[in-house]
Amino acid sequence: MNVTSCEKNENKTAELTVVVSAEEFDKALEESYRKNKAQIAVPGFRKGKAPRKLIENMYGANVFYDDALDIILPAVCSQGVSESELRVVGYPNIKDVNFGDDKTVTVKYSVELYPEVTVGDYKGIKAVKPKAKVEDSAVDSEIASVQLRNARIQTADRPAINGDTVTIDFEGFVNGVAFEGGKGEDYELELGSNTFIPGFEEKVQGMTVGEERDLNLFFPTEYQEDLAGKPVLFKVKVKEIKEKILPELDDEFAKDVSEFDTIEEYKKSILENLTASKETEAQKAFEDAVLTKLSEVIEDDVPEAMINEFMDNQIQNMRAQLASYGMQLEQYMSMMGMTPETFRENMRPNAVRQIKTTLALEKIAELEKFEPTDEDVEKYYAEMAESYGVEVDAVKQNVPKDTIMRDLGIKKASDLVVENAIAEEPTEEEPAEEEKKPAAEKAPAKKTAEKKETAEKAPAKKPAAKKETAEKAPAKKPAAKKETAEKAPAKKTTAKKETAEKAPAKKPAAKKETAEKAPAKKPAAKKTSSGDKGNNE
């Protein structure tokens, strides 16, 4: 192959011309013939046995051309970018393919260039740092949680109250007809857990063992279509009531649940741990705020290819994470009341912000001449191997050294920016980072998936096979819209960005990245990625 021209344009693209020799294209034709000959029928020959020349004579000399181009174009585009020392994003756009009389092939294509950005004064950025104050109520809440986990369960001879666990038989009726999944026997229900539809647990409170009661309720309007908003009658019988007996908050309790001898020492330890956690959160929020401010100094437009690839990677990671909880991404979007289009649109501002942050940090690393040592690289490989539970050699096979060098440079730049930033006192109560982010930027926690599963169990479409707690509970609430925010760019910006996807991971990770890939696929696929010549496919 011979790169005959490379012209850079003002619109941040470059047009290249590459000539493929007759010998190179003939090899691609031969590969196409071997791949397709079994599907081509030729009279007098069994499929796969007809010679290539005979097939070309029968079906035309160009019968294998299209497939041969598919085979050779990735190498053509990759070599053009590499020889021209271009750093590009996205996939090439083929402009023209010309087959010469001398059997050579001339390919003209354009690529989008990796953005060159400028940064202003990146030292002394001012950002708000939240206070790391722990209220006494937080300590009390932590102790109460431990106290509850260590509670003793015993049978109660009194009316049921909130917090009790009652064993019940129940059956639900809509318009006088029992519905599937609306019946259960010996079902254990914790009152106050909000497991059933609104009003159910409240009306069970006050019942005694052996008592039967009719509960007239309504299904929520946001429920499965055939029952949503309808009135329902549940016939309930209480068979057993169990209560929690909390341990006394004294020195003996402290000895039982901790390494301390007194309750005061235990409380002090909890306060110290909560304070340390708060300080970590405050520092993380400060770092996020600083890097967000850094992204705002980049005025250049981010290439659309980089934005789309970033969002594609986030969606892929989120899909894998949801799958580990037994949920599909489409189900999650439906729960959030979003379409795929609005979901991506909500992701876009965060994608642009994080890409700009990475571009700025790359530029700072260049300006500061950060050059990671071989020891730095080996240490990074070792940390990744430990993180993913694989051998170091396996990581090295999947993650090029150039990628590690880039990531380490970005990390050093991030550390430099944060260390030189100026922390400001908050003027008012700042909302949590989780609350600031649109829904599409948040990944649901496991609890979300569990609640959705709970909501779909009752009333079930299929009757339970056994008459026990496995029977479906009647009419549970729709899943709460809880979610866990995907992380904004932090101090450790490089921590497993594109490397996270390349390394053999044991578990899904929602890592941010602007992966660098050279064009290595047929442009018709209309995909997007980013790349440099050091990481060509």
XYZ file of C-alpha atoms in Angstrom:
537
model
C 0.000 0.000 0.000
C 1.157 3.485 -0.768
C -0.195 6.692 0.823
C -0.083 9.174 -2.033
C -1.665 12.207 -0.359
C -2.866 13.581 2.972
C -4.555 16.986 3.099
C -5.698 18.579 6.353
C -8.777 20.790 6.102
C -9.939 23.761 8.148
C -12.975 21.811 9.378
C -10.637 19.590 11.435
C -10.742 16.711 8.986
C -8.120 15.187 6.727
C -8.494 13.579 3.305
C -6.187 10.718 2.380
C -5.505 8.760 -0.785
C -4.084 5.240 -0.563
C -3.176 3.024 -3.507
C -3.488 -0.737 -2.998
C -1.178 -2.789 -5.221
C -2.545 -5.431 -7.563
C -0.863 -8.171 -5.528
C -2.395 -6.958 -2.243
C -5.885 -6.712 -3.707
C -5.580 -10.129 -5.336
C -4.833 -11.593 -1.894
C -8.058 -10.015 -0.627
C -9.941 -11.462 -3.622
C -8.538 -14.911 -2.886
C -9.608 -14.619 0.759
C -13.079 -13.556 -0.343
C -13.242 -16.557 -2.712
C -12.300 -19.009 0.047
C -14.854 -17.485 2.377
C -17.749 -17.482 -0.085
C -17.158 -20.398 -2.456
C -19.287 -22.813 -0.417
C -22.358 -20.634 -1.016
C -21.907 -20.323 -4.809
C -23.596 -22.838 -7.106
C -21.761 -23.821 -10.320
C -23.216 -26.535 -12.607
C -21.082 -29.654 -12.602
C -19.386 -28.852 -9.289
C -20.313 -29.480 -5.714
C -20.589 -26.277 -3.659
C -17.167 -25.123 -2.599
C -15.315 -27.093 -5.287
C -15.580 -24.731 -8.276
C -12.316 -22.899 -9.163
C -12.203 -19.134 -8.588
C -11.585 -18.310 -12.260
C -14.609 -20.344 -13.324
C -16.827 -18.522 -10.818
C -15.476 -15.151 -11.998
C -16.141 -16.094 -15.635
C -19.693 -17.191 -14.831
C -20.730 -14.396 -12.432
C -18.419 -11.580 -13.539
C -14.863 -10.576 -12.738
C -16.036 -8.341 -9.910
C -18.060 -11.009 -8.110
C -15.679 -10.943 -5.138
C -14.836 -7.224 -5.225
C -17.252 -5.959 -2.575
C -16.247 -8.549 -0.027
C -12.565 -8.104 -0.845
C -12.937 -4.381 -0.147
C -14.525 -5.163 3.212
C -11.490 -7.317 3.974
C -8.817 -4.829 2.950
C -10.316 -1.441 3.876
C -9.487 -1.613 7.622
C -5.801 -2.092 6.800
C -5.949 0.650 4.145
C -7.425 3.191 6.542
C -5.188 2.186 9.423
C -2.006 2.440 7.382
C -3.005 5.812 5.947
C -3.535 7.247 9.411
C -0.347 5.682 10.779
C 1.954 6.779 7.971
C 0.497 10.298 8.018
C 0.998 10.450 11.797
C -2.576 11.530 12.391
C -4.543 11.256 15.596
C -8.176 10.706 14.688
C -11.579 10.013 16.156
C -14.419 7.982 14.751
C -14.330 5.846 11.644
C -13.259 6.897 8.148
C -15.692 8.117 5.548
C -14.943 6.483 2.188
C -15.204 9.089 -0.547
C -14.220 7.098 -3.624
C -12.874 3.698 -4.707
C -11.340 3.391 -8.154
C -10.257 0.112 -9.772
C -7.403 0.713 -12.220
C -6.652 -1.141 -15.429
C -3.447 -2.352 -13.817
C -5.516 -4.131 -11.105
C -4.561 -1.553 -8.471
C -7.221 0.005 -6.235
C -7.191 3.678 -5.240
C -9.112 4.546 -2.075
C -9.946 8.107 -1.053
C -11.362 8.697 2.419
C -11.665 11.369 5.085
C -11.120 11.170 8.826
C -12.035 13.458 11.714
C -8.975 14.737 13.557
C -8.503 14.469 17.303
C -9.186 17.929 18.741
C -6.276 20.174 19.671
C -7.298 22.320 22.639
C -5.814 25.209 24.562
C -6.067 25.682 28.314
C -5.755 28.863 30.321
C -4.565 29.167 33.907
C -5.192 25.725 35.352
C -3.566 26.496 38.708
C -5.615 28.240 41.365
C -9.068 27.077 40.224
C -11.650 27.947 42.869
C -14.354 25.487 43.823
C -16.646 24.862 46.773
C -15.644 22.159 49.252
C -18.557 20.838 51.363
C -18.216 20.750 55.119
C -17.452 17.377 56.658
C -19.714 17.809 59.668
C -21.410 14.832 61.304
C -24.572 15.478 63.300
C -25.261 13.641 66.547
C -28.358 12.203 64.918
C -26.142 10.358 62.404
C -24.332 8.600 65.249
C -27.657 7.745 66.892
C -28.970 6.409 63.595
C -25.909 4.177 63.124
C -26.222 2.764 66.635
C -29.963 2.225 66.151
C -29.233 0.272 62.970
C -26.779 -1.995 64.819
C -29.245 -2.322 67.682
C -31.968 -3.416 65.238
C -29.691 -6.005 63.597
C -29.025 -7.516 67.013
C -32.666 -7.560 68.085
C -34.186 -10.723 69.545
C -37.326 -12.068 67.833
C -40.161 -13.440 69.965
C -43.866 -14.172 69.638
C -46.115 -11.292 70.720
C -49.468 -11.789 72.477
C -51.006 -8.433 71.526
C -52.352 -6.563 68.453
C -49.875 -6.131 65.622
C -47.995 -2.826 65.425
C -45.610 -1.226 62.963
C -42.298 -3.119 62.917
C -43.832 -6.485 63.786
C -43.570 -9.463 61.458
C -46.961 -11.086 60.935
C -47.667 -14.462 59.388
C -50.842 -14.159 57.301
C -53.106 -15.927 54.858
C -54.574 -13.623 52.219
C -56.523 -13.642 49.001
C -57.367 -10.730 46.716
C -60.523 -10.165 44.665
C -61.277 -7.673 41.879
C -64.986 -7.294 41.140
C -65.584 -10.367 43.294
C -63.203 -12.542 41.278
C -59.890 -13.816 42.646
C -56.950 -12.837 40.476
C -53.791 -14.782 39.691
C -50.954 -14.274 42.142
C -53.186 -12.576 44.671
C -53.261 -15.433 47.141
C -50.774 -16.590 49.759
C -50.628 -18.759 52.860
C -48.206 -18.516 55.789
C -46.781 -15.360 54.262
C -44.392 -13.459 56.545
C -44.881 -9.718 56.238
C -42.925 -7.049 58.103
C -45.320 -4.194 58.835
C -43.832 -0.907 57.704
C -41.682 -2.465 54.986
C -43.975 -1.039 52.273
C -43.937 -4.391 50.533
C -47.633 -4.361 49.648
C -49.779 -1.683 48.018
C -50.553 1.489 50.014
C -52.932 0.888 52.905
C -52.482 -2.868 53.160
C -49.934 -2.927 55.962
C -51.575 -0.041 57.810
C -54.894 -1.909 57.924
C -53.220 -5.099 59.169
C -51.911 -3.156 62.150
C -54.171 -3.695 65.152
C -55.156 -7.215 64.145
C -54.672 -10.055 66.623
C -53.787 -13.727 66.161
C -56.745 -15.583 64.666
C -58.502 -12.401 63.548
C -59.835 -12.146 59.988
C -60.343 -8.818 58.274
C -61.484 -7.512 54.857
C -59.248 -4.795 53.428
C -60.806 -2.547 50.783
C -58.008 -0.880 48.821
C -57.057 0.444 45.405
C -54.185 -0.611 43.180
C -51.789 2.252 42.392
C -52.417 4.033 39.094
C -48.832 3.192 38.112
C -49.219 -0.566 38.185
C -49.588 -3.406 35.727
C -52.142 -2.471 33.125
C -54.914 -4.949 33.934
C -55.048 -3.924 37.621
C -53.864 -0.292 37.704
C -56.226 1.964 39.657
C -58.834 -0.753 40.273
C -60.515 -1.367 43.629
C -59.471 -4.610 45.307
C -60.696 -6.582 48.326
C -58.174 -8.587 50.320
C -59.356 -11.138 52.826
C -56.641 -11.436 55.477
C -56.172 -13.731 58.474
C -53.372 -13.229 61.008
C -51.824 -16.499 62.191
C -48.826 -15.272 64.178
C -47.270 -12.014 65.390
C -43.553 -11.651 66.108
C -41.893 -8.626 67.672
C -38.308 -7.404 67.886
C -36.853 -6.972 71.373
C -34.030 -4.443 71.132
C -30.958 -4.846 73.344
C -30.229 -2.152 75.931
C -27.746 0.501 74.834
C -25.236 -0.066 77.598
C -21.643 -1.167 78.036
C -22.594 -4.818 77.552
C -24.108 -3.953 74.166
C -20.876 -2.185 73.163
C -18.833 -5.247 74.150
C -21.118 -7.549 72.166
C -21.068 -5.581 68.912
C -17.626 -3.938 68.942
C -14.099 -4.066 70.316
C -14.865 -1.389 72.892
C -15.669 -1.818 76.578
C -18.069 1.103 77.028
C -20.934 2.583 75.052
C -19.239 5.987 75.097
C -16.084 4.594 73.494
C -18.243 2.875 70.912
C -20.104 6.111 70.120
C -16.819 7.987 69.810
C -15.513 5.390 67.366
C -18.661 5.675 65.247
C -18.308 9.465 65.186
C -14.681 9.195 64.062
C -15.548 6.740 61.289
C -18.479 8.810 60.050
C -16.335 11.949 60.112
C -13.585 10.261 58.109
C -16.168 9.094 55.577
C -17.627 12.599 55.353
C -14.180 14.088 54.814
C -13.531 11.617 52.000
C -16.856 12.515 50.397
C -16.135 16.223 50.759
C -12.714 15.846 49.132
C -14.214 13.812 46.298
C -16.911 16.437 45.743
C -14.230 19.159 45.741
C -12.143 17.282 43.177
C -15.202 16.771 40.985
C -16.037 20.465 41.206
C -12.470 21.496 40.330
C -12.346 19.248 37.266
C -15.784 20.448 36.182
C -14.478 24.020 36.352
C -11.484 22.876 34.293
C -13.770 21.458 31.604
C -15.485 24.831 31.296
C -12.315 26.532 30.059
C -12.327 24.370 26.907
C -14.223 26.425 24.365
C -13.560 24.162 21.373
C -16.401 21.993 20.156
C -16.081 18.313 20.957
C -16.236 16.061 17.877
C -19.566 14.307 17.594
C -17.758 10.988 17.155
C -16.180 11.292 20.606
C -19.500 12.167 22.225
C -21.311 9.248 20.633
C -18.592 6.778 21.546
C -18.517 7.983 25.133
C -22.286 7.554 25.437
C -22.144 4.154 23.734
C -19.575 2.986 26.282
C -21.662 4.278 29.183
C -24.759 2.535 27.872
C -22.835 -0.701 27.349
C -21.492 -0.591 30.906
C -24.902 0.249 32.314
C -26.514 -2.585 30.364
C -23.971 -5.027 31.826
C -24.495 -3.677 35.327
C -28.272 -3.972 35.075
C -27.969 -7.485 33.652
C -26.094 -8.516 36.801
C -29.225 -7.487 38.723
C -31.522 -9.372 36.369
C -32.872 -6.248 34.685
C -32.755 -5.027 31.101
C -31.814 -1.457 30.201
C -35.119 -1.044 28.376
C -36.973 -1.926 31.584
C -34.973 0.649 33.522
C -35.678 3.353 30.945
C -39.377 2.499 31.101
C -39.305 2.796 34.902
C -37.724 6.225 34.537
C -40.324 7.264 31.960
C -37.710 7.742 29.239
C -37.274 6.704 25.615
C -33.884 5.650 24.204
C -33.680 9.052 22.531
C -34.358 11.085 25.682
C -32.087 8.762 27.648
C -29.145 9.545 25.354
C -30.010 13.224 25.301
C -29.853 13.356 29.096
C -26.461 11.659 28.998
C -25.028 14.138 26.521
C -24.107 17.075 28.870
C -22.140 14.755 31.155
C -20.415 13.149 28.174
C -19.330 16.535 26.802
C -18.140 17.662 30.240
C -16.042 14.565 30.854
C -14.545 14.555 27.363
C -13.542 18.209 27.778
C -12.008 17.406 31.154
C -9.928 14.619 29.605
C -8.836 16.833 26.700
C -7.771 19.543 29.147
C -5.819 17.087 31.307
C -4.103 15.616 28.249
C -2.989 19.109 27.258
C -1.752 19.890 30.779
C 0.218 16.634 30.857
C 1.819 17.691 27.571
C 2.614 21.208 28.822
C 4.044 19.899 32.108
C 6.034 17.241 30.218
C 4.821 14.437 32.451
C 6.668 11.281 31.441
C 5.740 8.165 33.455
C 8.682 5.897 34.236
C 8.843 2.194 33.455
C 8.366 1.573 37.194
C 5.173 3.638 37.104
C 3.871 1.584 34.189
C 4.692 -1.756 35.805
C 3.048 -0.674 39.050
C -0.076 0.372 37.144
C -0.203 -2.980 35.355
C 0.145 -4.767 38.699
C -2.679 -2.716 40.252
C -4.966 -3.479 37.320
C -4.164 -7.177 37.494
C -4.961 -7.234 41.197
C -8.158 -5.264 40.654
C -9.444 -7.682 38.014
C -8.037 -10.820 39.611
C -5.945 -11.856 36.621
C -2.268 -12.315 35.806
C -0.213 -9.253 34.887
C 0.652 -10.775 31.503
C -3.043 -11.055 30.674
C -3.500 -7.335 31.329
C -0.465 -6.465 29.210
C -1.890 -8.453 26.302
C -5.142 -6.482 26.448
C -3.904 -3.006 27.370
C -1.129 -1.422 25.278
C 1.689 0.396 27.046
C 0.800 3.606 25.169
C -2.602 3.558 26.815
C -1.056 3.169 30.270
C 1.386 6.014 29.577
C -1.489 8.251 28.537
C -3.582 7.368 31.577
C -0.716 7.968 33.978
C -0.011 11.340 32.383
C -3.657 12.329 32.807
C -3.599 11.201 36.430
C -0.557 13.332 37.187
C -2.200 16.303 35.509
C -5.371 15.766 37.532
C -3.378 15.602 40.766
C -1.576 18.815 39.847
C -4.802 20.716 39.120
C -6.505 19.582 42.335
C -3.457 20.196 44.540
C -3.253 23.773 43.271
C -6.980 24.451 43.516
C -8.472 26.803 46.114
C -11.230 25.447 48.349
C -14.107 27.828 49.091
C -16.614 27.600 51.923
C -20.138 26.681 50.832
C -22.472 29.676 50.975
C -25.516 27.493 51.457
C -26.400 23.842 51.683
C -25.202 22.277 48.480
C -27.362 19.504 46.973
C -25.794 16.074 46.854
C -24.005 15.187 43.631
C -26.597 12.456 43.098
C -29.404 15.007 43.052
C -27.599 17.243 40.570
C -27.390 14.629 37.852
C -30.128 13.804 35.340
C -31.582 10.326 35.479
C -29.755 9.088 32.384
C -26.387 9.691 34.059
C -27.259 7.512 37.030
C -26.825 3.785 37.315
C -29.392 1.967 39.404
C -28.140 0.260 42.513
C -28.953 -3.331 43.262
C -31.732 -2.207 45.547
C -33.530 -0.659 42.598
C -33.547 -3.911 40.718
C -34.732 -5.790 43.773
C -37.635 -3.418 44.303
C -38.702 -3.706 40.705
C -38.662 -7.463 41.025
C -40.790 -7.111 44.142
C -43.240 -4.853 42.373
C -43.694 -7.311 39.527
C -44.305 -10.295 41.764
C -47.778 -9.300 42.888
C -50.206 -9.959 41.581
C -48.300 -12.473 39.520
C -49.517 -13.703 36.164
C -48.920 -17.319 37.167
C -50.255 -18.889 40.377
C -47.651 -20.032 42.868
C -46.927 -23.745 42.883
C -46.639 -23.999 46.652
C -48.843 -22.654 49.403
C -46.188 -20.965 51.454
C -44.212 -17.808 51.508
C -43.126 -18.519 47.960
C -46.646 -17.609 46.825
C -46.786 -14.193 45.314
C -47.534 -11.330 47.680
C -50.536 -9.265 46.735
C -50.099 -5.994 44.980
C -46.732 -4.655 45.790
C -45.652 -1.116 45.165
C -44.070 -0.112 41.880
C -40.316 0.077 42.172
C -38.995 3.162 43.843
C -36.978 5.282 41.496
C -33.760 4.939 43.392
C -30.551 5.130 41.557
C -26.836 5.531 42.058
C -25.149 8.356 40.249
C -22.462 7.470 37.820
C -19.301 9.063 38.912
C -18.344 12.461 37.601
C -14.738 12.947 36.633
C -12.664 12.625 39.785
C -9.092 13.219 40.755
C -8.180 9.794 39.530
C -9.544 10.486 36.100
C -7.549 7.732 34.562
C -8.606 4.999 36.907
C -9.648 2.377 34.406
C -11.078 4.479 31.566
C -10.609 2.832 28.235
C -8.353 0.321 29.993
C -11.304 -0.955 31.966
C -12.988 -2.235 28.861
C -9.872 -3.793 27.455
C -8.730 -5.623 30.555
C -10.446 -8.929 31.330
C -12.866 -7.749 33.998
C -14.522 -9.973 36.574
C -17.387 -7.620 37.168
C -19.013 -4.777 35.249
C -17.568 -1.385 35.803
C -19.039 1.951 34.831
C -15.820 3.565 33.795
C -15.589 6.727 31.818
C -13.406 6.867 28.770
C -12.526 8.441 25.519
C -11.046 5.343 23.955
C -8.467 5.850 21.326
C -8.946 3.727 18.264
C -7.678 4.115 14.761
C -10.175 3.464 12.010
C -10.254 -0.249 11.448
C -13.718 -0.998 10.202
C -15.802 -0.366 7.158
C -17.175 3.182 7.455
C -20.673 2.110 6.515
C -21.150 0.930 10.090
C -21.564 4.559 11.214
C -20.035 3.864 14.587
C -17.985 6.309 16.572
C -14.778 5.972 18.480
C -11.664 7.966 19.122
C -8.133 7.027 18.415
C -4.544 7.763 17.755
C -1.940 6.122 15.695
C -0.592 4.298 18.721
C -3.662 2.150 19.059
C -4.760 1.117 15.605
C -7.013 -1.836 14.995
